[in-house]
Coordinates of C-alpha atoms and ligand atoms in Angstrom, one line a residue:
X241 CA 115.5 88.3 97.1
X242 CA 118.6 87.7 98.8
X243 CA 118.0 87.2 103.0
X244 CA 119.3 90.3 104.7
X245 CA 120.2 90.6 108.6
X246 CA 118.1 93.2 111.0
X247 CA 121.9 94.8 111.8
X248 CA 122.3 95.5 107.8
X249 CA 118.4 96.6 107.7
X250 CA 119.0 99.0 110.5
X251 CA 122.3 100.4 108.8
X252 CA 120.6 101.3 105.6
X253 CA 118.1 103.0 107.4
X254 CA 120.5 104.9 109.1
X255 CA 122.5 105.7 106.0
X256 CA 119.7 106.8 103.8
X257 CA 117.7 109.0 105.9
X258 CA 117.6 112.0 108.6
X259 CA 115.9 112.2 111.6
X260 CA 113.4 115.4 111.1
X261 CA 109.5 116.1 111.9
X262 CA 106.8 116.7 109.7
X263 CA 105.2 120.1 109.7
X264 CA 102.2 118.5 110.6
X265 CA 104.1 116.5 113.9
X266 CA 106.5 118.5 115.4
X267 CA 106.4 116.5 118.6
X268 CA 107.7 113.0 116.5
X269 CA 110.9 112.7 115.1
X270 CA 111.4 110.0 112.3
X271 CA 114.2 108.2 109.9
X272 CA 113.0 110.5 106.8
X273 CA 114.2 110.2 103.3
X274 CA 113.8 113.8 101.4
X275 CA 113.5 112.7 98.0
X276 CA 111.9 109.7 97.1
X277 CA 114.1 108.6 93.5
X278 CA 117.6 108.2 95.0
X279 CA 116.1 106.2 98.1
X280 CA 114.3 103.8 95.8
X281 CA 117.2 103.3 93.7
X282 CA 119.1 102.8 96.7
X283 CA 117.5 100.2 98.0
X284 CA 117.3 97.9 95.2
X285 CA 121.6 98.6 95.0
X286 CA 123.0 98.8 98.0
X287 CA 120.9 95.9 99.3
X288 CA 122.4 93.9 95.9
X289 CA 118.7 92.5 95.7
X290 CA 115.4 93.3 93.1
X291 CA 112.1 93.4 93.2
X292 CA 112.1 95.1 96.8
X293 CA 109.1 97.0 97.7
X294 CA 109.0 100.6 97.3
X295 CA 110.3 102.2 100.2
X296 CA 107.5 103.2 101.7
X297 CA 108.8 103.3 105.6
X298 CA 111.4 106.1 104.5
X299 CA 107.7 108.2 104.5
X300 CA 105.2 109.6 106.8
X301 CA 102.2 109.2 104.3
X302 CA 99.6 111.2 104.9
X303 CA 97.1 109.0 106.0
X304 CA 99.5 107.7 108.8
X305 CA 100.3 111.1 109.9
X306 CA 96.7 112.9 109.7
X307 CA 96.1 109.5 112.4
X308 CA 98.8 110.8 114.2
X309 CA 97.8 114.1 114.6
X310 CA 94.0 112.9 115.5
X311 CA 95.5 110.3 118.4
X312 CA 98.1 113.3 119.9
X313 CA 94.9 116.0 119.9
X314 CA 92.6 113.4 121.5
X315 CA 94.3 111.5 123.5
X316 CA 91.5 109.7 125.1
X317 CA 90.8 107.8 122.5
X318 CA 93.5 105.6 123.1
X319 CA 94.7 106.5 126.7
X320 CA 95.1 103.0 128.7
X321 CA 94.3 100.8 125.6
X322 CA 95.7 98.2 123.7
X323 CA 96.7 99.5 120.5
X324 CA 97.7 98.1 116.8
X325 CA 99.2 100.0 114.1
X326 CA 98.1 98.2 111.1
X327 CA 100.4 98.6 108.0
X328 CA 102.7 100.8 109.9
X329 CA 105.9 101.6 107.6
X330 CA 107.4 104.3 109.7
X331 CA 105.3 103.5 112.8
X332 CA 104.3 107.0 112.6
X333 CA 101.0 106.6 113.7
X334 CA 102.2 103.9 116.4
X335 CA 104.6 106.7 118.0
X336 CA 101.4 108.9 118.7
X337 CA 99.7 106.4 120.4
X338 CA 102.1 105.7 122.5
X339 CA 103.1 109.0 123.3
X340 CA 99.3 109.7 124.4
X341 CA 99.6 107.4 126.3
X342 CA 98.2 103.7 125.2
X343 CA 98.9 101.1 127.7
X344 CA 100.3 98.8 124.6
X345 CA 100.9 99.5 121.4
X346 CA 101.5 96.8 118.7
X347 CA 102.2 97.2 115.3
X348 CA 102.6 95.1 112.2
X349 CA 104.3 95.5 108.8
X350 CA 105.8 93.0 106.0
X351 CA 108.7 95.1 105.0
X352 CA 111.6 93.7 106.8
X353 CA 113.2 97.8 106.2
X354 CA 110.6 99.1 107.7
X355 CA 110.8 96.9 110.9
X356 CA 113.8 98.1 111.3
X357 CA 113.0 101.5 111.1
X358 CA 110.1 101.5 113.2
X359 CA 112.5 100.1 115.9
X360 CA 114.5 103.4 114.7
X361 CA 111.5 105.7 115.6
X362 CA 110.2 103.7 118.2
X363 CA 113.6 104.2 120.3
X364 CA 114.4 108.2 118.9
X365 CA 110.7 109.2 120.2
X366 CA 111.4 107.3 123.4
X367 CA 108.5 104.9 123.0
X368 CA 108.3 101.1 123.2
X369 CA 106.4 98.7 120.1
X370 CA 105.9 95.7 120.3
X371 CA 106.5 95.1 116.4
X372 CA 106.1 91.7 114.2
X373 CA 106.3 91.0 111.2
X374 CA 103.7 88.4 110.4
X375 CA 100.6 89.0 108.2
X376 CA 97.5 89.4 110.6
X377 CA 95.1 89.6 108.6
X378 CA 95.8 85.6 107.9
X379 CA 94.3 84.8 111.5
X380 CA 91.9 86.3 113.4
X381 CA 92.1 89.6 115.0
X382 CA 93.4 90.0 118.5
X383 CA 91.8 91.5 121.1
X384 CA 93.0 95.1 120.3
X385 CA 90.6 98.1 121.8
X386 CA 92.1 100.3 119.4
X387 CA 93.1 99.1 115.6
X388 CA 94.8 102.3 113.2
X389 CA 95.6 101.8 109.7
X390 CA 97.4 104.8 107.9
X391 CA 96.7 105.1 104.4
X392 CA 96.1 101.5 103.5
X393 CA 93.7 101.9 100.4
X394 CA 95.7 102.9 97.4
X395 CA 96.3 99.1 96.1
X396 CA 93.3 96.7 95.1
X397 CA 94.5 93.4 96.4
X398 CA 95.7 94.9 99.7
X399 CA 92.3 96.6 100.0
X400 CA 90.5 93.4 99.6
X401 CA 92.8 91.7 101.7
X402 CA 92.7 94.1 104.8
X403 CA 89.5 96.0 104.7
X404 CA 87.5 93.3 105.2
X405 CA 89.5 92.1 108.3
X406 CA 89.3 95.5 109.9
X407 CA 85.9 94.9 109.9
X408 CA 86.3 91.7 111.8
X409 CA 88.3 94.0 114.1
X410 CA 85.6 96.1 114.4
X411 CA 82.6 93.5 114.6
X412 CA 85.2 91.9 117.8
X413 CA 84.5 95.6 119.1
X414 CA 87.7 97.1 118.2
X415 CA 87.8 101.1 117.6
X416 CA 88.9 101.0 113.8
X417 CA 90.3 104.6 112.2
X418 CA 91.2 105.1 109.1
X419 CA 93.5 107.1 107.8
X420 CA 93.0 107.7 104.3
X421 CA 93.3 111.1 101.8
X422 CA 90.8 109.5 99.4
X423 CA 92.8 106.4 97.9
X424 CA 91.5 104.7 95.1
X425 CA 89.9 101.5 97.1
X426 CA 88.7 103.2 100.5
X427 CA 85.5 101.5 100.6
X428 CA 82.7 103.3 99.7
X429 CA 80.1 102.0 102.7
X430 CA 80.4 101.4 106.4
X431 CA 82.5 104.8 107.3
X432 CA 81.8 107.4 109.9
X433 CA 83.5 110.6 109.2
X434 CA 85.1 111.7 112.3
X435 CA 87.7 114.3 111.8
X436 CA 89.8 116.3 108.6
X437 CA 93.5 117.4 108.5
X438 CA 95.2 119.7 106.1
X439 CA 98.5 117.8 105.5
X440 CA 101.6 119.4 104.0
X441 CA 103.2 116.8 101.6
X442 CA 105.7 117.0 98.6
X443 CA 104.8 116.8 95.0
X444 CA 107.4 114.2 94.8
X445 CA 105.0 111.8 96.7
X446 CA 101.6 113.1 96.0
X447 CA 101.9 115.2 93.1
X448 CA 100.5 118.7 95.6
X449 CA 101.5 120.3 98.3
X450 CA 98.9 119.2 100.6
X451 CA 96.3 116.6 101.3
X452 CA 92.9 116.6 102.9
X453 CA 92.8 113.6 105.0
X454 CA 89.5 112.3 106.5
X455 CA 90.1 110.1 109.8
X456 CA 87.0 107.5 109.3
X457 CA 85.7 105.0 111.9
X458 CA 85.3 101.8 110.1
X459 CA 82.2 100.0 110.9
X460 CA 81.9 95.9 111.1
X461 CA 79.2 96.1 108.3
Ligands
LIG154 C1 101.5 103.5 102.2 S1 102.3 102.6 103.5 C2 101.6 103.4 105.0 C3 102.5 103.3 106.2 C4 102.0 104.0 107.4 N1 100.8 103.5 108.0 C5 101.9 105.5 107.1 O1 100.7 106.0 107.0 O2 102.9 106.2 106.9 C6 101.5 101.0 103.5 C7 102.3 99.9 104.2 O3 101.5 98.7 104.4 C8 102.4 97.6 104.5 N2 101.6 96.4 104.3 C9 100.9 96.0 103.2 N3 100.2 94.9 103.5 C10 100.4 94.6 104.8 C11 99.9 93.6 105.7 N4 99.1 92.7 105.3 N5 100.3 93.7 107.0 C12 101.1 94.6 107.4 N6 101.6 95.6 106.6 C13 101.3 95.6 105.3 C14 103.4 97.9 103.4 O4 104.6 97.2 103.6 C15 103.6 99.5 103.5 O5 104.7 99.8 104.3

């Protein structure tokens, strides 16, 4: 994979989406692609590089945005606090924290593209992230009050890799949500239902129109 600059990341962003809101978030406006095939493809070509991950920042997954929706309507939870958005890609669910009002909001994602659209976002909502791109989950976790993680069960090794250090989140006495419509590896134990949203989505992405999400707090154990 051929090294590319944040100025070249943050074009291609521009180029291959539109701003627009989700049914479900009218209040955020994010870099959007509409159809997920000519994106992909994009990426891989204009970038002159392979084996790229799929584009997932060019999406508001549903997890992410079912988080973002529980955040804007309840406010409180994260009023004041220090806040991480795990796994961000878009920084959808980053955006609503901030915009109800978190004192800090961090986020953290390996795609270099979606770095640079979350800095997109970040600016076009009129919030400020403090983004990075290292791996957390290979140290301990910080001192957040607040961790969220958008949809961040559909892959084995990821799961394996980041559920368990949620739960050290959570045993440090972080509040850990989940966003997650039912993904293959959501863990099974050690989840406290606390709200469900109805989310419109494309059959392009999720093979339906819409997705029940359930917003679980993860528990240390
Ligand atoms: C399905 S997307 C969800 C993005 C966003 N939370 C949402 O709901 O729209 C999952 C993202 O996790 C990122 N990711 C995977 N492992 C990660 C890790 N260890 N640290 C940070 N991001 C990670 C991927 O790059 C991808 O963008």
């Amino acid at each position: 994979v051929r090294p590319f600059s944040r100025d070249e990341a943050t074009a291609f962003v521009r180029a291959q989406t539109a701003l627009a809101a989700t049914p479900l978030l009218p209040e955020i406006r994010l870099h959007l692609a509409t159809e997920i095939t000519p994106l992909w493809q994009a990426t891989e070509a204009e970038l002159a590089v392979s084996g790229l991950p799929p584009p997932y920042w060019a999406f508001a997954w549903v997890g992410g945005q079912a988080l973002a929706r529980h955040v804007l309507d309840r406010p409180e939870l994260v009023r004041g606090k220090r806040v991480l958005d795990f796994a961000a890609g878009s920084g959808v669910t980053g955006i609503a924290a901030a915009l109800a009002g978190a004192a800090r909001v961090e986020a953290s994602e390996l795609d270099p593209l979606a770095l640079a659209a979350l800095a997109l976002n970040a600016a076009a909502n009129g919030v400020t992230i403090a983004a990075t791109g290292d791996d957390l989950t290979a140290e301990a976790p910080k001192d957040w009050d607040v961790v969220l993680a958008g949809d961040v069960c559909y892959e084995r090794p990821m799961a394996e890799r980041v559920v368990p250090w949620l739960r050290r989140a959570a045993a440090q006495g972080a509040l850990v949500l989940l966003g997650d419509p039912g993904r293959a590896y959501l863990p099974k134990e050690g989840l406290v239902e606390q709200a469900r949203y109805t989310v419109p989505t494309t059959r392009e992405l999720e093979d339906r129109d819409s997705r029940e999400v359930t917003i679980h707090r993860l528990l240390a154990a």
